[in-house]
């Protein structure tokens, strides 16, 4: 039934290969339970991120970073004014948690987007140009792939001092492209053999034009489906960095909240403060992971067939 | 013969990568904004000592010569003096290396073995309740945020129940006791290792389980499994002796691919449990602006990563006779 409706939807859309691929993928995605759970969780987090703008409007004391409840000077448990309690300075934990969702999305999506763009460009160049360029770029990818990104950011923090959130995002992106570029390279290698590329070459198209006009539209859907995995790793790296005390002191991320609990020695006294940020980081990772697995099914027909035989 | 050539080729590659890392690190520490001398020499040192150290590190010479001195110092084990400990950096990290290797290797081997075993069981019961419980369990534990899991374990098992020590690697009473033998000391370390090991294990085994499961399902479709069935072999034999060894190969590859991830996790675990390893030393030195120590810890971790990669590659080539690059 679901299959049929999407067939009719895609009729006459052969002109847009990206869109057709997307709709076809969506049809398969809808049948995956993991994918659906992941999507629901993700929507929940997106709502949290949106709601993060509300508390500071109600009362300035709900500002996640600077708002302090005037009557509270130490960490207190959940109450009517503070549903999840307050931290050691009397700041509201719920509004910090909501702001954390916003930061997680910001960090995850922007780092993932940048690394995908970089990975796609490098993968296409390596695959299309071949020879020296290919060897050079892929060896570079190998090298970056084995480096533990968190520790790389740490050593950069040692040299450059406090990093702000956008620098962290940029560094994560710069170190997380190799996985994507390998896949895109593989895809490009097979595309290169197709007649339409040959035709474009004969027609006198330049390399740049072939890469961006003819190859890119065909690899982009694949690249964007891979974004889900990159989002996860970016969120985890930022959270871990903040947890260790090297995050951007001007942003309230979940990792930062955990760092506060840990460093102020509240982890044995304040479960209402220790539990929420950790659960949020773990759940958002899980949701992107589930989404990624569902995407895998979309991308890899072998997995799909296997599941249909059940 | 072929295997030897492959190992040789990988060794050359790894050496090149290492030199690149060494060079990038050199440039980073010398050319970043700020004074390189203050970064390598403790500001609290006496002028004479500082002078000598500057000379030993070649900081008074042009950049090209500095680089050569840096390389020479690296190969002779001179990394400068740690600001915090006041002793040669190489002594500090050399003492930490075995601790890191102990925790790291044990956790990887344990989680890979358990992951392979459970993955095998899950694939065998595909579609049944056992399978879904295992798959979902693996997904959930694998995506837990590691430092948070560590804190929860400390809170529950260290604080509430008081079963396990929550920091360090040894207890002083045991180690200062002259009567305590080798075994008592070993057990003491093992006792301190339980919580950090559990943390790393819980995070990692899920990934191996999932890979083993899907690899096993692929393998079970192979013709030789059909042959084995046709021969009338026991189902258990088919599973354990025909399918599982081949299916476990991708797990070995994934150990290699996830090494960077495991090293990150190792550093976080060491920090939370104050396990005296290199990862914790790196985190600590960065927070203390102890540059020489940070630089050396990072280099040592890079070496550990590269060598483990080599070990995994060789293991893979050895296990799978079809792979001879």
Coordinates of C-alpha atoms in Angstrom, one line a residue:
Chain A
X1 CA 0.0 0.0 0.0
X2 CA 2.7 2.5 1.1
X3 CA 4.8 1.3 -1.9
X4 CA 2.0 2.1 -4.3
X5 CA 1.3 5.6 -3.1
X6 CA 4.9 6.6 -3.4
X7 CA 5.1 5.1 -6.9
X8 CA 2.4 7.4 -8.1
X9 CA 4.0 10.4 -6.3
X10 CA 7.3 9.9 -8.2
X11 CA 5.7 9.7 -11.6
X12 CA 7.0 12.3 -14.0
X13 CA 9.9 13.2 -11.7
X14 CA 12.6 11.5 -13.6
X15 CA 14.0 15.0 -14.3
X16 CA 14.9 15.4 -10.7
X17 CA 17.1 12.4 -9.7
X18 CA 17.8 13.8 -6.3
X19 CA 14.1 14.2 -5.5
X20 CA 13.2 10.8 -6.8
X21 CA 15.9 9.2 -4.8
X22 CA 14.7 11.0 -1.7
X23 CA 11.1 10.0 -2.1
X24 CA 12.1 6.4 -2.8
X25 CA 14.2 6.5 0.3
X26 CA 11.4 7.9 2.4
X27 CA 9.2 5.0 1.3
X28 CA 11.6 2.5 2.6
X29 CA 12.5 4.6 5.7
X30 CA 8.8 4.7 6.7
X31 CA 8.8 0.9 7.1
X32 CA 11.7 0.9 9.6
X33 CA 10.7 0.8 13.3
X34 CA 14.1 2.0 14.4
X35 CA 14.0 4.9 12.0
X36 CA 10.5 5.9 13.3
X37 CA 11.6 5.8 16.9
X38 CA 14.7 7.8 16.1
X39 CA 12.6 10.4 14.2
X40 CA 10.1 10.8 17.1
X41 CA 12.9 11.3 19.6
X42 CA 14.6 13.8 17.3
X43 CA 11.4 15.8 16.9
X44 CA 11.1 15.8 20.7
X45 CA 14.6 17.3 20.9
X46 CA 13.8 19.8 18.2
X47 CA 10.8 20.9 20.2
X48 CA 13.0 21.3 23.3
X49 CA 15.4 23.4 21.3
X50 CA 12.5 25.6 20.2
X51 CA 11.1 25.9 23.7
X52 CA 14.5 27.1 25.0
X53 CA 13.5 30.6 23.9
X54 CA 10.5 30.6 26.3
X55 CA 11.8 30.5 29.9
X56 CA 14.0 33.6 29.6
X57 CA 10.9 35.5 28.4
X58 CA 8.9 34.5 31.5
X59 CA 11.4 35.8 33.9
X60 CA 15.1 36.8 33.5
X61 CA 16.1 34.4 36.3
X62 CA 15.3 31.6 33.9
X63 CA 18.2 32.7 31.6
X64 CA 20.3 29.5 31.4
X65 CA 23.6 31.3 31.7
X66 CA 23.2 34.5 33.6
X67 CA 19.8 34.1 35.4
X68 CA 20.1 33.4 39.1
X69 CA 17.2 32.9 41.4
X70 CA 17.7 35.6 44.0
X71 CA 16.5 33.5 46.9
X72 CA 18.5 30.4 46.1
X73 CA 22.3 30.3 46.7
X74 CA 23.0 26.6 46.4
X75 CA 21.8 23.6 44.4
X76 CA 18.2 22.7 45.3
X77 CA 15.9 19.9 44.2
X78 CA 12.8 20.2 41.9
X79 CA 10.3 22.7 43.1
X80 CA 7.3 24.6 41.6
X81 CA 9.5 27.5 40.4
X82 CA 12.3 25.2 39.2
X83 CA 10.8 22.0 37.8
X84 CA 14.2 20.2 37.6
X85 CA 15.8 22.1 40.5
X86 CA 18.7 24.6 40.3
X87 CA 22.5 24.3 40.0
X88 CA 25.1 25.5 42.6
X89 CA 24.5 29.2 41.7
X90 CA 20.7 29.0 41.7
X91 CA 20.4 28.8 37.9
X92 CA 17.4 26.9 36.6
X93 CA 18.3 23.4 35.3
X94 CA 15.3 23.0 33.0
X95 CA 16.1 26.1 31.1
X96 CA 19.8 25.0 30.8
X97 CA 18.6 21.7 29.6
X98 CA 16.5 23.3 26.9
X99 CA 19.3 25.6 25.9
X100 CA 21.5 22.5 25.7
X101 CA 19.3 21.0 23.1
X102 CA 19.7 24.1 21.0
X103 CA 23.5 24.0 21.3
X104 CA 23.6 20.3 20.5
X105 CA 21.6 20.8 17.3
X106 CA 23.7 23.8 16.3
X107 CA 27.0 22.0 16.9
X108 CA 25.9 18.7 15.5
X109 CA 24.2 20.0 12.3
X110 CA 26.8 22.7 11.5
X111 CA 29.8 20.5 12.1
X112 CA 28.2 17.6 10.1
X113 CA 27.2 19.9 7.3
X114 CA 30.7 21.3 7.0
X115 CA 32.4 17.9 7.1
X116 CA 29.9 16.6 4.5
X117 CA 30.6 19.5 2.2
X118 CA 34.4 19.0 2.6
X119 CA 34.2 15.2 2.4
X120 CA 32.1 15.4 -0.8
X121 CA 34.4 17.9 -2.5
X122 CA 37.5 15.9 -1.6
X123 CA 35.9 12.6 -2.4
X124 CA 34.7 13.8 -5.8
X125 CA 38.1 15.3 -6.6
X126 CA 40.0 12.2 -5.6
X127 CA 37.7 9.9 -7.5
X128 CA 37.5 12.0 -10.6
X129 CA 41.1 13.2 -10.9
X130 CA 42.6 9.8 -10.0
X131 CA 46.4 9.1 -10.0
X132 CA 48.5 11.4 -7.8
X133 CA 45.6 13.5 -6.6
X134 CA 43.7 10.4 -5.5
X135 CA 46.6 8.8 -3.7
X136 CA 47.5 12.0 -2.0
X137 CA 44.0 12.8 -0.8
X138 CA 43.2 9.3 0.3
X139 CA 46.5 8.9 2.2
X140 CA 45.6 12.2 3.9
X141 CA 42.2 10.8 4.7
X142 CA 43.8 7.7 6.2
X143 CA 46.0 9.8 8.4
X144 CA 43.3 12.0 9.7
X145 CA 41.0 9.0 10.2
X146 CA 43.3 7.4 12.8
X147 CA 43.6 10.5 14.9
X148 CA 41.4 10.6 17.9
X149 CA 39.5 13.9 17.3
X150 CA 38.8 14.7 20.9
X151 CA 42.5 14.6 21.8
X152 CA 43.4 16.6 18.7
X153 CA 41.0 19.4 19.8
X154 CA 42.6 19.1 23.3
X155 CA 46.1 19.7 22.0
X156 CA 44.9 22.6 19.9
X157 CA 43.2 24.0 23.0
X158 CA 46.6 23.7 24.8
X159 CA 48.3 25.8 22.1
X160 CA 45.7 28.3 21.3
X161 CA 44.0 28.6 24.7
X162 CA 40.3 28.8 25.2
X163 CA 38.4 27.8 22.0
X164 CA 35.0 29.3 21.2
X165 CA 32.2 27.1 20.1
X166 CA 32.5 27.9 16.4
X167 CA 36.2 27.1 16.4
X168 CA 35.4 23.8 18.0
X169 CA 32.8 23.1 15.3
X170 CA 35.3 24.0 12.6
X171 CA 38.0 21.7 14.0
X172 CA 35.5 18.8 14.4
X173 CA 34.5 19.3 10.7
X174 CA 38.1 19.5 9.6
X175 CA 38.8 16.1 11.2
X176 CA 35.7 14.2 10.4
X177 CA 35.5 14.3 6.6
X178 CA 37.6 11.2 5.7
X179 CA 34.7 8.7 6.2
X180 CA 32.4 10.6 3.9
X181 CA 35.1 11.3 1.3
X182 CA 35.9 7.6 0.9
X183 CA 32.3 6.7 0.2
X184 CA 31.9 9.6 -2.2
X185 CA 35.1 8.7 -3.9
X186 CA 33.8 5.1 -4.5
X187 CA 30.6 6.5 -5.9
X188 CA 32.5 8.9 -8.2
X189 CA 34.7 6.1 -9.5
X190 CA 31.7 4.2 -10.7
X191 CA 30.0 7.3 -12.1
X192 CA 33.1 8.2 -14.0
X193 CA 32.6 5.2 -16.2
X194 CA 29.1 6.1 -17.2
X195 CA 28.3 7.3 -20.7
X196 CA 26.9 10.6 -19.7
X197 CA 30.2 11.7 -18.2
X198 CA 31.9 10.5 -21.4
X199 CA 29.4 12.6 -23.4
X200 CA 30.0 15.7 -21.3
X201 CA 33.8 15.3 -21.8
X202 CA 33.4 15.0 -25.6
X203 CA 31.1 18.0 -25.6
X204 CA 34.1 19.9 -24.1
X205 CA 33.0 20.4 -20.5
X206 CA 35.7 21.4 -18.1
X207 CA 36.7 19.2 -15.2
X208 CA 35.1 21.6 -12.7
X209 CA 31.9 21.6 -14.7
X210 CA 31.8 17.8 -14.9
X211 CA 32.4 17.5 -11.2
X212 CA 29.9 20.0 -10.0
X213 CA 27.2 19.7 -12.8
X214 CA 27.2 16.0 -13.5
X215 CA 28.8 14.1 -10.6
X216 CA 27.7 16.2 -7.7
X217 CA 23.9 15.9 -8.2
X218 CA 24.3 12.1 -8.2
X219 CA 26.3 11.8 -5.0
X220 CA 24.6 14.5 -3.0
X221 CA 21.7 12.4 -1.7
X222 CA 24.2 9.8 -0.5
X223 CA 26.3 12.4 1.2
X224 CA 23.4 13.9 3.0
X225 CA 22.1 10.6 4.2
X226 CA 25.5 10.2 5.8
X227 CA 25.1 13.4 7.7
X228 CA 23.3 11.6 10.5
X229 CA 26.4 9.8 11.6
X230 CA 28.5 12.9 11.5
X231 CA 26.0 14.8 13.6
X232 CA 26.3 12.2 16.4
X233 CA 30.0 12.3 16.5
X234 CA 30.1 16.1 16.6
X235 CA 27.7 16.3 19.4
X236 CA 29.6 13.7 21.4
X237 CA 33.0 15.4 20.9
X238 CA 31.7 18.8 21.9
X239 CA 30.0 17.3 25.0
X240 CA 33.1 15.4 26.0
X241 CA 35.3 18.5 25.5
X242 CA 32.9 20.6 27.6
X243 CA 32.8 17.9 30.2
X244 CA 36.6 18.0 30.5
X245 CA 36.4 21.7 31.0
X246 CA 37.6 22.9 27.6
X247 CA 34.3 23.9 26.1
X248 CA 33.2 27.4 25.3
X249 CA 32.5 29.1 28.7
X250 CA 29.9 31.3 27.0
X251 CA 27.5 28.5 26.0
X252 CA 25.4 26.1 28.0
X253 CA 25.7 22.7 26.5
X254 CA 24.8 19.4 28.1
X255 CA 28.5 18.5 28.4
X256 CA 29.0 21.8 30.2
X257 CA 26.2 21.0 32.7
X258 CA 27.8 17.7 33.5
X259 CA 31.1 19.4 34.0
X260 CA 29.5 21.7 36.5
X261 CA 27.9 18.8 38.4
X262 CA 31.2 16.9 38.4
X263 CA 33.6 19.8 39.3
X264 CA 31.4 21.2 42.0
X265 CA 31.2 17.8 43.6
X266 CA 27.4 17.5 43.3
X267 CA 27.3 14.1 41.6
X268 CA 26.6 12.3 44.9
X269 CA 24.1 14.8 46.2
X270 CA 22.1 16.0 43.2
X271 CA 20.8 13.2 41.0
X272 CA 18.2 15.7 39.7
X273 CA 21.1 17.6 38.2
X274 CA 23.3 14.7 37.2
X275 CA 20.7 12.6 35.4
X276 CA 19.0 14.9 32.8
X277 CA 22.0 16.2 30.8
X278 CA 23.4 12.7 30.5
X279 CA 20.1 11.2 29.5
X280 CA 19.7 13.9 26.9
X281 CA 23.1 13.4 25.3
X282 CA 22.7 9.6 25.3
X283 CA 19.2 9.8 23.8
X284 CA 20.0 12.3 21.1
X285 CA 23.0 10.1 20.1
X286 CA 20.7 7.1 20.1
X287 CA 18.1 8.8 17.9
X288 CA 20.6 9.9 15.3
X289 CA 22.1 6.4 15.4
X290 CA 18.7 4.8 14.8
X291 CA 18.1 7.2 12.1
X292 CA 21.4 6.3 10.6
X293 CA 20.7 2.6 10.7
X294 CA 17.4 3.2 9.0
X295 CA 19.3 5.3 6.4
X296 CA 21.6 2.4 5.9
X297 CA 18.7 0.2 4.9
X298 CA 17.6 2.9 2.5
X299 CA 21.1 3.0 1.0
X300 CA 22.0 -0.7 1.1
X301 CA 19.5 -2.8 -0.8
X302 CA 21.1 -6.0 0.6
X303 CA 20.0 -5.0 4.2
X304 CA 16.5 -4.2 2.9
X305 CA 16.0 -7.6 1.3
X306 CA 17.2 -9.4 4.4
X307 CA 14.6 -7.6 6.5
X308 CA 11.8 -8.3 4.1
X309 CA 12.3 -12.0 4.3
X310 CA 11.2 -12.0 7.9
Chain B
X1 CA 56.4 -14.0 2.2
X2 CA 53.5 -11.9 0.9
X3 CA 52.5 -11.2 4.5
X4 CA 55.9 -10.0 5.3
X5 CA 55.9 -7.6 2.4
X6 CA 52.5 -6.3 3.5
X7 CA 53.7 -5.7 7.0
X8 CA 56.7 -3.9 5.7
X9 CA 54.6 -1.7 3.5
X10 CA 52.3 -0.8 6.4
X11 CA 55.4 0.0 8.6
X12 CA 56.7 2.4 6.0
X13 CA 53.3 4.1 5.7
X14 CA 53.0 4.4 9.5
X15 CA 56.5 5.8 9.8
X16 CA 55.6 8.5 7.2
X17 CA 52.4 9.3 9.0
X18 CA 54.2 9.5 12.3
X19 CA 56.8 12.0 10.8
X20 CA 54.0 14.1 9.5
X21 CA 52.4 14.2 13.0
X22 CA 55.8 15.0 14.6
X23 CA 56.3 17.9 12.2
X24 CA 52.8 19.3 12.5
X25 CA 53.2 19.2 16.3
X26 CA 56.5 21.0 16.1
X27 CA 55.1 23.7 13.9
X28 CA 52.1 24.1 16.1
X29 CA 54.1 24.6 19.2
X30 CA 56.7 26.9 17.7
X31 CA 54.6 29.0 15.3
X32 CA 51.4 29.4 17.3
X33 CA 50.8 33.0 18.6
X34 CA 52.8 33.6 21.8
X35 CA 56.3 33.0 22.9
X36 CA 57.6 29.4 22.1
X37 CA 60.2 29.7 24.9
X38 CA 57.6 30.3 27.6
X39 CA 55.7 27.3 26.2
X40 CA 58.6 24.9 26.5
X41 CA 60.5 26.3 29.5
X42 CA 58.9 26.6 33.0
X43 CA 58.7 30.3 33.9
X44 CA 59.5 29.4 37.5
X45 CA 62.9 27.9 36.7
X46 CA 66.2 29.5 37.7
X47 CA 67.8 31.5 34.9
X48 CA 70.7 29.1 34.7
X49 CA 68.5 26.0 34.4
X50 CA 66.3 27.7 31.9
X51 CA 69.3 28.7 29.8
X52 CA 70.5 25.1 29.7
X53 CA 67.1 23.8 28.8
X54 CA 66.7 26.4 26.1
X55 CA 70.0 25.3 24.7
X56 CA 69.1 21.6 24.9
X57 CA 65.8 22.2 23.1
X58 CA 67.5 24.4 20.5
X59 CA 65.2 27.3 21.2
X60 CA 68.0 29.8 20.7
X61 CA 68.6 28.7 17.1
X62 CA 66.9 29.3 13.8
X63 CA 63.7 27.3 13.0
X64 CA 65.4 24.8 10.6
X65 CA 68.0 23.9 13.2
X66 CA 65.4 23.8 15.9
X67 CA 63.5 21.2 13.9
X68 CA 66.6 19.0 13.6
X69 CA 67.3 19.4 17.3
X70 CA 63.7 18.5 18.0
X71 CA 64.0 15.3 16.0
X72 CA 67.2 14.4 17.7
X73 CA 65.7 15.1 21.1
X74 CA 62.7 13.0 20.2
X75 CA 64.8 10.0 19.3
X76 CA 67.0 10.3 22.4
X77 CA 64.0 10.8 24.6
X78 CA 64.4 14.5 25.6
X79 CA 61.0 16.2 25.7
X80 CA 61.9 18.9 28.2
X81 CA 60.9 19.2 31.8
X82 CA 57.3 19.0 33.0
X83 CA 56.1 22.3 34.5
X84 CA 53.9 20.6 37.0
X85 CA 56.0 17.6 38.1
X86 CA 59.4 19.3 37.7
X87 CA 60.9 16.1 36.3
X88 CA 61.8 15.1 32.8
X89 CA 58.6 14.5 30.8
X90 CA 59.8 11.2 29.5
X91 CA 59.9 9.8 33.0
X92 CA 56.4 11.0 33.7
X93 CA 54.8 9.5 30.7
X94 CA 56.9 6.4 30.6
X95 CA 55.4 5.4 34.0
X96 CA 51.9 6.0 32.7
X97 CA 52.2 4.0 29.6
X98 CA 51.8 0.5 31.1
X99 CA 48.7 1.6 33.0
X100 CA 47.0 2.9 29.8
X101 CA 48.0 -0.2 27.9
X102 CA 46.6 -2.4 30.6
X103 CA 43.2 -0.8 30.7
X104 CA 42.9 -0.2 27.0
X105 CA 43.9 -3.7 25.8
X106 CA 41.8 -5.5 28.5
X107 CA 38.8 -3.5 27.6
X108 CA 39.1 -3.9 23.8
X109 CA 39.7 -7.7 24.1
X110 CA 37.0 -8.2 26.6
X111 CA 34.4 -6.2 24.7
X112 CA 35.3 -7.8 21.3
X113 CA 35.1 -11.3 22.7
X114 CA 31.8 -10.7 24.4
X115 CA 30.5 -8.8 21.4
X116 CA 31.4 -11.6 19.1
X117 CA 29.9 -14.2 21.3
X118 CA 26.6 -12.3 21.9
X119 CA 26.4 -11.3 18.2
X120 CA 26.6 -14.9 17.2
X121 CA 23.8 -15.9 19.6
X122 CA 21.7 -12.9 18.4
X123 CA 22.1 -13.8 14.7
X124 CA 21.2 -17.4 15.5
X125 CA 17.9 -16.4 17.1
X126 CA 17.2 -13.8 14.4
X127 CA 13.8 -12.3 14.7
X128 CA 13.1 -13.8 18.1
X129 CA 12.9 -12.1 21.4
X130 CA 16.6 -12.9 22.3
X131 CA 17.7 -11.1 19.1
X132 CA 15.6 -7.9 19.6
X133 CA 16.6 -7.6 23.3
X134 CA 20.3 -8.0 22.4
X135 CA 20.2 -5.6 19.5
X136 CA 18.3 -2.9 21.3
X137 CA 20.5 -3.4 24.4
X138 CA 23.6 -3.1 22.3
X139 CA 22.3 0.1 20.6
X140 CA 21.4 1.7 23.9
X141 CA 24.6 0.9 25.8
X142 CA 26.7 1.8 22.8
X143 CA 25.2 5.3 22.5
X144 CA 25.4 6.2 26.3
X145 CA 27.5 9.2 26.9
X146 CA 30.7 7.7 28.3
X147 CA 31.7 10.2 31.1
X148 CA 28.1 10.2 32.3
X149 CA 28.0 6.5 32.4
X150 CA 31.2 6.6 34.4
X151 CA 29.7 9.0 36.9
X152 CA 26.6 6.9 37.2
X153 CA 28.6 3.8 37.9
X154 CA 30.7 5.7 40.5
X155 CA 27.5 7.0 42.1
X156 CA 25.8 3.6 42.3
X157 CA 28.5 1.1 42.8
X158 CA 31.2 3.3 44.4
X159 CA 29.1 5.6 46.6
X160 CA 25.6 4.1 47.2
X161 CA 26.6 0.5 47.4
X162 CA 30.3 1.1 48.2
X163 CA 31.4 -2.1 46.5
X164 CA 34.3 -0.7 44.4
X165 CA 37.0 2.0 44.8
X166 CA 36.1 5.0 42.7
X167 CA 39.5 6.5 41.9
X168 CA 43.1 5.7 41.4
X169 CA 44.7 2.4 40.5
X170 CA 46.1 1.2 43.8
X171 CA 45.3 1.5 47.5
X172 CA 48.2 2.7 49.6
X173 CA 47.7 0.2 52.4
X174 CA 48.3 -2.7 50.2
X175 CA 51.3 -1.2 48.4
X176 CA 53.0 0.1 51.5
X177 CA 52.5 -3.2 53.3
X178 CA 55.9 -5.0 53.1
X179 CA 54.1 -8.4 53.5
X180 CA 51.9 -7.9 50.5
X181 CA 53.0 -10.2 47.7
X182 CA 52.8 -9.9 44.0
X183 CA 49.4 -11.5 43.9
X184 CA 47.9 -9.1 46.5
X185 CA 49.1 -6.2 44.5
X186 CA 47.8 -7.6 41.2
X187 CA 44.4 -8.2 42.8
X188 CA 44.4 -4.7 44.2
X189 CA 44.9 -3.3 40.7
X190 CA 42.3 -5.6 39.3
X191 CA 39.9 -4.4 42.0
X192 CA 40.5 -0.8 41.1
X193 CA 40.1 -1.6 37.4
X194 CA 36.6 -3.1 37.7
X195 CA 34.6 0.2 37.3
X196 CA 36.7 1.8 34.6
X197 CA 36.7 -1.5 32.7
X198 CA 33.0 -1.9 33.1
X199 CA 32.5 1.6 31.7
X200 CA 34.6 1.0 28.6
X201 CA 33.1 -2.5 28.1
X202 CA 29.5 -1.3 28.2
X203 CA 30.3 1.4 25.7
X204 CA 32.2 -0.8 23.3
X205 CA 30.7 -4.3 23.2
X206 CA 27.5 -3.2 21.6
X207 CA 29.2 -2.0 18.4
X208 CA 31.0 -5.4 18.1
X209 CA 27.8 -7.3 18.8
X210 CA 25.9 -5.4 16.0
X211 CA 28.7 -5.9 13.5
X212 CA 29.1 -9.6 14.4
X213 CA 25.3 -10.1 14.1
X214 CA 25.0 -8.6 10.6
X215 CA 28.3 -10.3 9.4
X216 CA 27.0 -13.6 10.7
X217 CA 23.7 -13.2 8.9
X218 CA 25.7 -12.6 5.7
X219 CA 27.9 -15.6 6.2
X220 CA 25.0 -17.9 6.9
X221 CA 23.8 -17.3 3.3
X222 CA 27.1 -18.6 1.9
X223 CA 27.2 -21.8 -0.1
X224 CA 29.6 -23.6 2.2
X225 CA 27.1 -23.3 5.0
X226 CA 24.6 -25.0 2.7
X227 CA 27.2 -27.7 2.0
X228 CA 27.8 -28.2 5.7
X229 CA 24.0 -28.5 6.3
X230 CA 23.7 -30.9 3.4
X231 CA 26.5 -33.0 4.9
X232 CA 24.3 -33.3 7.9
X233 CA 26.6 -31.5 10.4
X234 CA 25.2 -30.5 13.7
X235 CA 23.7 -27.0 13.8
X236 CA 26.0 -26.1 16.6
X237 CA 29.1 -27.1 14.7
X238 CA 27.9 -25.2 11.6
X239 CA 27.4 -22.1 13.8
X240 CA 30.6 -22.3 15.9
X241 CA 33.1 -23.9 13.6
X242 CA 32.0 -23.0 10.0
X243 CA 30.2 -19.6 10.2
X244 CA 31.5 -17.8 13.3
X245 CA 35.3 -17.7 12.5
X246 CA 34.7 -16.2 9.1
X247 CA 32.0 -13.8 10.4
X248 CA 34.3 -12.5 13.1
X249 CA 36.7 -11.0 10.5
X250 CA 34.8 -7.7 10.0
X251 CA 34.8 -7.3 13.8
X252 CA 38.6 -7.3 13.7
X253 CA 38.5 -4.6 11.0
X254 CA 36.0 -2.5 13.1
X255 CA 38.4 -2.8 16.1
X256 CA 40.9 -1.0 13.9
X257 CA 38.4 1.6 12.6
X258 CA 37.1 2.4 16.0
X259 CA 40.6 2.7 17.7
X260 CA 40.4 6.5 17.6
X261 CA 37.0 6.3 19.3
X262 CA 38.4 3.9 21.9
X263 CA 41.3 6.2 22.6
X264 CA 39.0 9.1 23.2
X265 CA 36.9 7.0 25.5
X266 CA 40.0 5.8 27.3
X267 CA 41.2 9.3 28.0
X268 CA 37.7 10.2 29.3
X269 CA 37.5 7.1 31.5
X270 CA 41.0 7.7 32.9
X271 CA 40.1 11.2 33.7
X272 CA 36.9 10.4 35.5
X273 CA 38.4 7.5 37.5
X274 CA 41.7 9.3 38.0
X275 CA 43.4 6.3 36.5
X276 CA 47.1 7.3 36.1
X277 CA 47.4 6.8 32.4
X278 CA 48.6 8.9 29.4
X279 CA 45.1 10.0 28.4
X280 CA 44.5 11.5 31.9
X281 CA 48.0 13.0 31.8
X282 CA 47.1 14.8 28.5
X283 CA 43.9 16.2 29.8
X284 CA 45.6 17.3 33.1
X285 CA 48.6 18.8 31.3
X286 CA 46.3 20.8 29.0
X287 CA 44.3 22.2 31.9
X288 CA 47.6 23.1 33.7
X289 CA 49.2 24.6 30.6
X290 CA 52.0 22.1 31.1
X291 CA 53.0 22.3 27.4
X292 CA 56.0 19.9 27.3
X293 CA 53.9 17.2 29.0
X294 CA 50.9 17.9 26.7
X295 CA 53.1 17.6 23.6
X296 CA 54.8 14.4 24.7
X297 CA 51.6 12.7 25.9
X298 CA 50.0 13.5 22.6
X299 CA 52.9 12.0 20.7
X300 CA 52.9 8.9 22.8
X301 CA 49.1 8.5 22.2
X302 CA 49.7 8.9 18.5
X303 CA 52.3 6.2 18.6
X304 CA 49.9 3.9 20.5
X305 CA 47.2 4.6 17.9
X306 CA 49.5 3.9 15.0
X307 CA 51.0 0.7 16.5
X308 CA 47.5 -0.7 17.4
X309 CA 46.4 0.0 13.9
X310 CA 49.3 -2.0 12.6
X311 CA 48.6 -4.8 15.0
X312 CA 45.0 -4.9 13.9
X313 CA 45.9 -4.9 10.2
X314 CA 48.5 -7.7 10.6
X315 CA 46.0 -9.7 12.6
X316 CA 43.5 -9.3 9.9
X317 CA 45.8 -10.3 7.2
X318 CA 46.9 -13.3 9.2
X319 CA 43.4 -14.4 10.0
X320 CA 42.1 -14.0 6.5
X321 CA 44.2 -15.8 3.9
X322 CA 42.2 -14.2 1.1
X323 CA 43.6 -10.8 2.1
X324 CA 47.1 -10.3 0.9
X325 CA 47.4 -6.7 -0.2

